[in-house]
Every structure is written in C-alpha cells, then in structure tokens.
Amino acid sequence: MRSARDLGASHGWRLKRGLLDDGREVFAKTGTASEVFASEAAGLLWLGEAIAVPEVVEVGADRLVLSWVRQEPPSPEAAERFGRALAAMHRAGAAGFGAPWPGFIAELPMDNSPAPDWPAFYGSRRVLPFLRMARLPAADVALVERAVERFAEVAGPAEPPARIHGDLWSGNVLWSGGSGVLIDPAAHGGHRETDLAMLQLFGLPYLDRVLGAYREAWPPAEGWLERVPLHQLHPLLVHVVLYGGGYRDALLDAARRVLAL
C-alpha cells in the first residue's frame, strides 16, 4: 500500500483508507480477526454474485482490504433501484438455511450450520444463543423462550432459503452509483423478511421507496408487516449483548408482539 490514512477503530480493529501502488483506493480493516475477515470476505463474494458490493482485494490473517466506495447522497430513484436489487439478491437463493463458512455479526460468532427449516434455524442458531449471551433476568429469558416456541406457528408461509445480508441496517448500505452498495455482511441462507425487518429497525433514507420497489419486484407473503417483530428479535438481542440494557425494552416488546401473533 503506497499510503494509508487512519479512520479510527471499530469492534477491535483499525480502519484505514489507502492507496495501492496501481492507483486504486481501498478500505482496510486490520487486527487479529482472521476468522471474522474470512467470513466477511466470503459473504461479500457470495452476495456480490447478485448485488453491488465492494471488491475483495485481499483477505488475510490480519487484514481485509476492499475497494473504496465513493459515496453520494441518496435519492428516491436510487432507493427504488436498491429495492429492486435487494429483491433480486434474495431471489438468488441459497443452498440451505445457514452458510458453509463461520458466521459473525460484529465480533460475535454465529452458528451457520444448517437446519431443516427457517423457524428451527432462527431459533436454534440465532435467537437462543444470543439470549444466553445477553445475561437477562430470568423472567425476560422465559418471555423470549416462549416466543421462540411459537416460531413455527407464526413464521408465515414456508419459503426457500433466500440469499440475505443478515445485518442490513442503514450503516451497512452505502449510496453509490445510483443505488445501494452493501458492506459488512453477516450473509447466509435465511428468510428474506429478516433483511426487510432490519431495515425497519433503525430506518433508511427513502425507506418507503425501497420497500415499495421491493414489493413490486417480489411481493412478500401476506402478513409480513405483522411478522417484523419476529425478525427483529435477533438484531435486538445482538444489541443487548453488545451495548447493554438500553435495548432491553425494545426486545421484550418484540417478544410480546410475537406472542400476540
């Protein structure tokens, strides 16, 4: 790398903007996170078969180097293109629920081993492991566990595994080239409503345009809006684990809404 500028730190690794000898601008994460970097690279390569993502320039034991994404202001037109692109990515599908690489969300490990159906995968690979990590009071744990017991009943019509980003909040959507570019995936074969619910958890510019274009390209199953709390249980648990009790009330509200479906 010809030159590099430090951009600070995130989740235990340093972030840098650099210039390669051939003139390409890159973004680099450095640190001792080889499994995390390998997982992110695998996810980017997989998602990149169906949607815009940064190019993986290099991945190693102590670094992940990606092409630099030149950002631009979002627009209604870009949001609609992104909605259609997101539907196409989901339609690209997956071999099963899970992924053939170890999963991570931020620095937290996720079990990507396969499960026979999505409710089983979501409960046993996503919600229950993070519930154990969250160190919540026993009454809170019991409430979420009761919600997990209802997953098969309230998950809606069965769908084949979708190719999903897995951590699709607004910070992981960069506006560039007239659409959205996805970064920092926790990619796996999952349920497409998970990505749609994550977008609604923390908002996104012109989200109504994104969702409207998505629905035109590939309408979600009836009742998908009522199932948003179901799909938000895992990201809310992740935030409880990472950031503490500030997300507890939202988590418990989501669990109660699942029980009311």
C-alpha positions as YAML, in Angstrom:
chain: A
units: angstrom
residues:
- id: 1
  name: MET
  ca: [0.00, 0.00, 0.00]
- id: 2
  name: ARG
  ca: [1.51, 3.29, -1.12]
- id: 3
  name: SER
  ca: [-0.19, 5.37, 1.60]
- id: 4
  name: ALA
  ca: [-2.83, 4.94, 4.27]
- id: 5
  name: ARG
  ca: [-4.93, 7.25, 6.46]
- id: 6
  name: ASP
  ca: [-6.28, 6.06, 9.78]
- id: 7
  name: LEU
  ca: [-10.07, 6.24, 10.10]
- id: 8
  name: GLY
  ca: [-10.33, 5.13, 13.70]
- id: 9
  name: ALA
  ca: [-11.41, 1.85, 15.25]
- id: 10
  name: SER
  ca: [-14.48, -0.38, 15.24]
- id: 11
  name: HIS
  ca: [-15.15, -3.63, 17.12]
- id: 12
  name: GLY
  ca: [-11.48, -4.10, 17.98]
- id: 13
  name: TRP
  ca: [-9.86, -3.49, 14.60]
- id: 14
  name: ARG
  ca: [-8.38, -0.43, 12.94]
- id: 15
  name: LEU
  ca: [-9.97, 1.12, 9.85]
- id: 16
  name: LYS
  ca: [-7.89, 2.74, 7.12]
- id: 17
  name: ARG
  ca: [-8.30, 4.39, 3.74]
- id: 18
  name: GLY
  ca: [-5.37, 3.61, 1.47]
- id: 19
  name: LEU
  ca: [-3.91, 3.98, -1.97]
- id: 20
  name: LEU
  ca: [-2.37, 0.98, -3.73]
- id: 21
  name: ASP
  ca: [0.67, 1.15, -5.95]
- id: 22
  name: ASP
  ca: [-1.57, 0.78, -9.00]
- id: 23
  name: GLY
  ca: [-3.59, 3.84, -8.00]
- id: 24
  name: ARG
  ca: [-6.67, 2.08, -6.65]
- id: 25
  name: GLU
  ca: [-8.27, 3.46, -3.50]
- id: 26
  name: VAL
  ca: [-9.07, 0.87, -0.85]
- id: 27
  name: PHE
  ca: [-10.62, 0.46, 2.55]
- id: 28
  name: ALA
  ca: [-8.83, -1.80, 5.03]
- id: 29
  name: LYS
  ca: [-9.62, -3.41, 8.36]
- id: 30
  name: THR
  ca: [-6.59, -4.58, 10.30]
- id: 31
  name: GLY
  ca: [-6.19, -6.55, 13.51]
- id: 32
  name: THR
  ca: [-6.20, -10.07, 14.85]
- id: 33
  name: ALA
  ca: [-9.56, -11.15, 13.47]
- id: 34
  name: SER
  ca: [-8.72, -13.70, 10.79]
- id: 35
  name: GLU
  ca: [-11.96, -15.69, 11.10]
- id: 36
  name: VAL
  ca: [-14.05, -12.51, 11.07]
- id: 37
  name: PHE
  ca: [-12.25, -11.20, 7.99]
- id: 38
  name: ALA
  ca: [-12.54, -14.52, 6.17]
- id: 39
  name: SER
  ca: [-16.26, -14.70, 6.98]
- id: 40
  name: GLU
  ca: [-16.89, -11.16, 5.76]
- id: 41
  name: ALA
  ca: [-14.95, -11.78, 2.56]
- id: 42
  name: ALA
  ca: [-16.89, -14.98, 1.86]
- id: 43
  name: GLY
  ca: [-20.15, -13.18, 2.42]
- id: 44
  name: LEU
  ca: [-19.20, -10.28, 0.14]
- id: 45
  name: LEU
  ca: [-18.15, -12.62, -2.65]
- id: 46
  name: TRP
  ca: [-21.41, -14.55, -2.35]
- id: 47
  name: LEU
  ca: [-23.67, -11.51, -2.19]
- id: 48
  name: GLY
  ca: [-21.65, -9.92, -4.98]
- id: 49
  name: GLU
  ca: [-22.93, -12.55, -7.37]
- id: 50
  name: ALA
  ca: [-26.32, -10.82, -7.13]
- id: 51
  name: ILE
  ca: [-25.90, -7.21, -5.90]
- id: 52
  name: ALA
  ca: [-23.35, -4.39, -5.71]
- id: 53
  name: VAL
  ca: [-20.70, -4.86, -3.00]
- id: 54
  name: PRO
  ca: [-17.08, -3.70, -2.67]
- id: 55
  name: GLU
  ca: [-14.45, -5.84, -4.40]
- id: 56
  name: VAL
  ca: [-12.44, -8.06, -2.06]
- id: 57
  name: VAL
  ca: [-8.88, -7.01, -2.87]
- id: 58
  name: GLU
  ca: [-7.12, -9.05, -0.18]
- id: 59
  name: VAL
  ca: [-8.04, -11.09, 2.87]
- id: 60
  name: GLY
  ca: [-5.54, -12.48, 5.35]
- id: 61
  name: ALA
  ca: [-4.97, -13.32, 8.99]
- id: 62
  name: ASP
  ca: [-4.56, -9.67, 9.98]
- id: 63
  name: ARG
  ca: [-6.37, -7.67, 7.30]
- id: 64
  name: LEU
  ca: [-9.30, -7.32, 4.95]
- id: 65
  name: VAL
  ca: [-8.80, -4.96, 2.03]
- id: 66
  name: LEU
  ca: [-11.77, -3.83, -0.07]
- id: 67
  name: SER
  ca: [-12.23, -1.43, -2.94]
- id: 68
  name: TRP
  ca: [-13.14, 2.07, -1.76]
- id: 69
  name: VAL
  ca: [-16.80, 3.00, -2.29]
- id: 70
  name: ARG
  ca: [-17.26, 6.61, -3.41]
- id: 71
  name: GLN
  ca: [-20.45, 7.71, -1.71]
- id: 72
  name: GLU
  ca: [-23.14, 10.07, -2.97]
- id: 73
  name: PRO
  ca: [-26.34, 11.47, -1.47]
- id: 74
  name: PRO
  ca: [-29.28, 9.07, -1.54]
- id: 75
  name: SER
  ca: [-32.21, 9.85, -3.81]
- id: 76
  name: PRO
  ca: [-35.71, 8.44, -4.36]
- id: 77
  name: GLU
  ca: [-34.57, 6.93, -7.65]
- id: 78
  name: ALA
  ca: [-31.54, 5.27, -6.06]
- id: 79
  name: ALA
  ca: [-33.75, 3.91, -3.29]
- id: 80
  name: GLU
  ca: [-36.09, 2.32, -5.82]
- id: 81
  name: ARG
  ca: [-33.17, 0.76, -7.70]
- id: 82
  name: PHE
  ca: [-31.85, -0.58, -4.42]
- id: 83
  name: GLY
  ca: [-35.24, -2.09, -3.56]
- id: 84
  name: ARG
  ca: [-35.32, -3.96, -6.86]
- id: 85
  name: ALA
  ca: [-31.69, -5.05, -6.44]
- id: 86
  name: LEU
  ca: [-32.42, -6.33, -2.93]
- id: 87
  name: ALA
  ca: [-35.30, -8.42, -4.25]
- id: 88
  name: ALA
  ca: [-33.02, -9.86, -6.95]
- id: 89
  name: MET
  ca: [-30.38, -10.72, -4.34]
- id: 90
  name: HIS
  ca: [-32.93, -12.53, -2.20]
- id: 91
  name: ARG
  ca: [-34.24, -14.39, -5.23]
- id: 92
  name: ALA
  ca: [-30.70, -15.63, -5.98]
- id: 93
  name: GLY
  ca: [-31.28, -18.03, -3.12]
- id: 94
  name: ALA
  ca: [-29.05, -20.28, -1.06]
- id: 95
  name: ALA
  ca: [-28.33, -23.99, -0.82]
- id: 96
  name: GLY
  ca: [-29.95, -24.13, 2.60]
- id: 97
  name: PHE
  ca: [-30.56, -22.23, 5.81]
- id: 98
  name: GLY
  ca: [-27.10, -21.29, 7.05]
- id: 99
  name: ALA
  ca: [-23.78, -20.99, 5.23]
- id: 100
  name: PRO
  ca: [-20.62, -23.05, 4.60]
- id: 101
  name: TRP
  ca: [-18.46, -20.52, 6.46]
- id: 102
  name: PRO
  ca: [-18.39, -19.50, 10.15]
- id: 103
  name: GLY
  ca: [-20.77, -16.63, 10.87]
- id: 104
  name: PHE
  ca: [-20.10, -13.37, 12.67]
- id: 105
  name: ILE
  ca: [-22.11, -10.25, 13.43]
- id: 106
  name: ALA
  ca: [-19.69, -7.52, 14.50]
- id: 107
  name: GLU
  ca: [-17.18, -9.56, 16.51]
- id: 108
  name: LEU
  ca: [-19.78, -12.00, 17.84]
- id: 109
  name: PRO
  ca: [-19.73, -15.55, 16.43]
- id: 110
  name: MET
  ca: [-22.87, -17.04, 14.88]
- id: 111
  name: ASP
  ca: [-23.58, -20.68, 14.16]
- id: 112
  name: ASN
  ca: [-24.14, -21.09, 10.41]
- id: 113
  name: SER
  ca: [-24.59, -24.86, 10.48]
- id: 114
  name: PRO
  ca: [-27.68, -25.98, 8.57]
- id: 115
  name: ALA
  ca: [-31.15, -26.57, 9.97]
- id: 116
  name: PRO
  ca: [-34.12, -28.30, 8.31]
- id: 117
  name: ASP
  ca: [-36.31, -25.19, 8.11]
- id: 118
  name: TRP
  ca: [-36.17, -21.49, 8.85]
- id: 119
  name: PRO
  ca: [-38.02, -21.46, 12.21]
- id: 120
  name: ALA
  ca: [-35.63, -24.12, 13.53]
- id: 121
  name: PHE
  ca: [-32.61, -22.26, 12.14]
- id: 122
  name: TYR
  ca: [-33.70, -18.90, 13.51]
- id: 123
  name: GLY
  ca: [-34.49, -20.23, 16.95]
- id: 124
  name: SER
  ca: [-31.52, -22.53, 17.48]
- id: 125
  name: ARG
  ca: [-28.81, -20.68, 15.53]
- id: 126
  name: ARG
  ca: [-29.74, -17.04, 16.11]
- id: 127
  name: VAL
  ca: [-32.14, -16.22, 18.93]
- id: 128
  name: LEU
  ca: [-31.37, -18.76, 21.67]
- id: 129
  name: PRO
  ca: [-27.54, -18.48, 21.51]
- id: 130
  name: PHE
  ca: [-27.72, -14.70, 21.85]
- id: 131
  name: LEU
  ca: [-30.35, -14.96, 24.56]
- id: 132
  name: ARG
  ca: [-27.82, -16.98, 26.57]
- id: 133
  name: MET
  ca: [-25.15, -14.34, 25.94]
- id: 134
  name: ALA
  ca: [-27.40, -11.43, 26.92]
- id: 135
  name: ARG
  ca: [-27.47, -12.22, 30.67]
- id: 136
  name: LEU
  ca: [-31.03, -11.02, 31.08]
- id: 137
  name: PRO
  ca: [-33.21, -11.59, 34.15]
- id: 138
  name: ALA
  ca: [-34.90, -14.99, 34.31]
- id: 139
  name: ALA
  ca: [-38.34, -13.51, 33.57]
- id: 140
  name: ASP
  ca: [-37.03, -11.86, 30.39]
- id: 141
  name: VAL
  ca: [-35.40, -15.10, 29.27]
- id: 142
  name: ALA
  ca: [-38.63, -17.00, 29.83]
- id: 143
  name: LEU
  ca: [-40.59, -14.45, 27.78]
- id: 144
  name: VAL
  ca: [-38.24, -14.75, 24.80]
- id: 145
  name: GLU
  ca: [-38.17, -18.55, 25.09]
- id: 146
  name: ARG
  ca: [-41.98, -18.60, 24.91]
- id: 147
  name: ALA
  ca: [-41.75, -16.53, 21.74]
- id: 148
  name: VAL
  ca: [-39.22, -18.99, 20.27]
- id: 149
  name: GLU
  ca: [-41.63, -21.85, 20.93]
- id: 150
  name: ARG
  ca: [-44.13, -20.14, 18.61]
- id: 151
  name: PHE
  ca: [-41.76, -19.57, 15.68]
- id: 152
  name: ALA
  ca: [-43.04, -22.45, 13.58]
- id: 153
  name: GLU
  ca: [-46.62, -21.31, 14.14]
- id: 154
  name: VAL
  ca: [-46.15, -17.60, 13.35]
- id: 155
  name: ALA
  ca: [-43.38, -17.60, 10.69]
- id: 156
  name: GLY
  ca: [-45.83, -17.40, 7.79]
- id: 157
  name: PRO
  ca: [-45.79, -19.49, 4.61]
- id: 158
  name: ALA
  ca: [-42.65, -21.57, 4.12]
- id: 159
  name: GLU
  ca: [-40.22, -20.09, 1.57]
- id: 160
  name: PRO
  ca: [-36.98, -21.47, 0.12]
- id: 161
  name: PRO
  ca: [-33.77, -20.08, 1.61]
- id: 162
  name: ALA
  ca: [-33.06, -16.53, 0.44]
- id: 163
  name: ARG
  ca: [-29.61, -15.02, -0.04]
- id: 164
  name: ILE
  ca: [-29.64, -12.43, 2.74]
- id: 165
  name: HIS
  ca: [-27.23, -9.83, 4.09]
- id: 166
  name: GLY
  ca: [-28.07, -10.67, 7.70]
- id: 167
  name: ASP
  ca: [-27.14, -7.30, 9.27]
- id: 168
  name: LEU
  ca: [-28.94, -4.87, 7.00]
- id: 169
  name: TRP
  ca: [-29.10, -1.66, 8.99]
- id: 170
  name: SER
  ca: [-28.63, 1.76, 7.37]
- id: 171
  name: GLY
  ca: [-24.91, 1.94, 8.20]
- id: 172
  name: ASN
  ca: [-24.30, -1.12, 6.02]
- id: 173
  name: VAL
  ca: [-25.91, 0.45, 2.96]
- id: 174
  name: LEU
  ca: [-23.66, 2.91, 1.11]
- id: 175
  name: TRP
  ca: [-25.20, 5.04, -1.63]
- id: 176
  name: SER
  ca: [-23.06, 4.90, -4.73]
- id: 177
  name: GLY
  ca: [-23.55, 4.50, -8.47]
- id: 178
  name: GLY
  ca: [-27.21, 5.37, -8.28]
- id: 179
  name: SER
  ca: [-28.16, 2.56, -5.89]
- id: 180
  name: GLY
  ca: [-27.19, 0.94, -2.60]
- id: 181
  name: VAL
  ca: [-23.90, -0.91, -2.09]
- id: 182
  name: LEU
  ca: [-23.84, -3.47, 0.72]
- id: 183
  name: ILE
  ca: [-20.99, -3.71, 3.23]
- id: 184
  name: ASP
  ca: [-20.26, -5.61, 6.47]
- id: 185
  name: PRO
  ca: [-22.50, -8.62, 5.81]
- id: 186
  name: ALA
  ca: [-23.44, -11.43, 8.13]
- id: 187
  name: ALA
  ca: [-24.51, -13.26, 4.99]
- id: 188
  name: HIS
  ca: [-26.25, -16.63, 5.00]
- id: 189
  name: GLY
  ca: [-29.21, -18.50, 3.65]
- id: 190
  name: GLY
  ca: [-32.13, -17.17, 5.64]
- id: 191
  name: HIS
  ca: [-35.56, -15.59, 5.37]
- id: 192
  name: ARG
  ca: [-35.84, -12.51, 3.18]
- id: 193
  name: GLU
  ca: [-38.16, -10.85, 5.69]
- id: 194
  name: THR
  ca: [-35.18, -10.68, 8.08]
- id: 195
  name: ASP
  ca: [-33.41, -8.12, 5.90]
- id: 196
  name: LEU
  ca: [-36.63, -6.14, 5.42]
- id: 197
  name: ALA
  ca: [-37.27, -6.10, 9.18]
- id: 198
  name: MET
  ca: [-33.70, -4.98, 9.92]
- id: 199
  name: LEU
  ca: [-34.08, -2.03, 7.57]
- id: 200
  name: GLN
  ca: [-37.18, -1.00, 9.52]
- id: 201
  name: LEU
  ca: [-35.47, -1.33, 12.92]
- id: 202
  name: PHE
  ca: [-33.16, 1.67, 12.53]
- id: 203
  name: GLY
  ca: [-34.52, 3.32, 9.38]
- id: 204
  name: LEU
  ca: [-33.00, 4.15, 5.98]
- id: 205
  name: PRO
  ca: [-33.28, 7.18, 3.69]
- id: 206
  name: TYR
  ca: [-36.33, 6.83, 1.44]
- id: 207
  name: LEU
  ca: [-37.19, 3.51, 3.05]
- id: 208
  name: ASP
  ca: [-40.75, 3.75, 1.73]
- id: 209
  name: ARG
  ca: [-39.35, 3.88, -1.82]
- id: 210
  name: VAL
  ca: [-37.05, 0.91, -1.13]
- id: 211
  name: LEU
  ca: [-39.87, -1.22, 0.23]
- id: 212
  name: GLY
  ca: [-42.31, -0.11, -2.45]
- id: 213
  name: ALA
  ca: [-39.93, -1.10, -5.24]
- id: 214
  name: TYR
  ca: [-39.14, -4.37, -3.45]
- id: 215
  name: ARG
  ca: [-42.83, -5.24, -3.20]
- id: 216
  name: GLU
  ca: [-43.31, -4.54, -6.90]
- id: 217
  name: ALA
  ca: [-40.36, -6.78, -7.80]
- id: 218
  name: TRP
  ca: [-41.18, -9.64, -5.40]
- id: 219
  name: PRO
  ca: [-44.12, -9.16, -3.03]
- id: 220
  name: PRO
  ca: [-43.54, -10.60, 0.45]
- id: 221
  name: ALA
  ca: [-46.08, -13.10, 1.74]
- id: 222
  name: GLU
  ca: [-49.28, -11.78, 3.24]
- id: 223
  name: GLY
  ca: [-48.84, -10.65, 6.84]
- id: 224
  name: TRP
  ca: [-45.15, -9.78, 6.51]
- id: 225
  name: LEU
  ca: [-45.51, -6.46, 8.30]
- id: 226
  name: GLU
  ca: [-47.07, -8.16, 11.31]
- id: 227
  name: ARG
  ca: [-44.07, -10.52, 11.40]
- id: 228
  name: VAL
  ca: [-41.50, -7.70, 11.59]
- id: 229
  name: PRO
  ca: [-41.07, -8.11, 15.40]
- id: 230
  name: LEU
  ca: [-40.29, -11.80, 14.89]
- id: 231
  name: HIS
  ca: [-37.38, -10.96, 12.61]
- id: 232
  name: GLN
  ca: [-36.18, -8.14, 14.86]
- id: 233
  name: LEU
  ca: [-35.68, -10.40, 17.89]
- id: 234
  name: HIS
  ca: [-32.18, -11.45, 16.84]
- id: 235
  name: PRO
  ca: [-30.78, -7.99, 15.99]
- id: 236
  name: LEU
  ca: [-32.24, -6.61, 19.22]
- id: 237
  name: LEU
  ca: [-30.56, -9.41, 21.18]
- id: 238
  name: VAL
  ca: [-27.29, -8.63, 19.42]
- id: 239
  name: HIS
  ca: [-27.58, -5.03, 20.56]
- id: 240
  name: VAL
  ca: [-28.33, -6.09, 24.12]
- id: 241
  name: VAL
  ca: [-25.18, -8.24, 24.09]
- id: 242
  name: LEU
  ca: [-23.00, -5.53, 22.54]
- id: 243
  name: TYR
  ca: [-24.39, -2.39, 24.14]
- id: 244
  name: GLY
  ca: [-26.33, -3.40, 27.24]
- id: 245
  name: GLY
  ca: [-29.78, -2.92, 28.64]
- id: 246
  name: GLY
  ca: [-30.73, 0.12, 26.61]
- id: 247
  name: TYR
  ca: [-32.27, -2.24, 24.05]
- id: 248
  name: ARG
  ca: [-33.99, -4.47, 26.60]
- id: 249
  name: ASP
  ca: [-37.40, -2.78, 26.44]
- id: 250
  name: ALA
  ca: [-37.49, -2.99, 22.64]
- id: 251
  name: LEU
  ca: [-36.52, -6.67, 22.79]
- id: 252
  name: LEU
  ca: [-39.25, -7.52, 25.31]
- id: 253
  name: ASP
  ca: [-41.82, -5.53, 23.31]
- id: 254
  name: ALA
  ca: [-40.90, -7.51, 20.18]
- id: 255
  name: ALA
  ca: [-41.22, -10.80, 22.07]
- id: 256
  name: ARG
  ca: [-44.67, -9.84, 23.36]
- id: 257
  name: ARG
  ca: [-45.75, -8.88, 19.85]
- id: 258
  name: VAL
  ca: [-44.60, -12.29, 18.57]
- id: 259
  name: LEU
  ca: [-46.67, -13.97, 21.28]
- id: 260
  name: ALA
  ca: [-49.67, -11.90, 20.18]
- id: 261
  name: LEU
  ca: [-49.47, -13.01, 16.52]
...
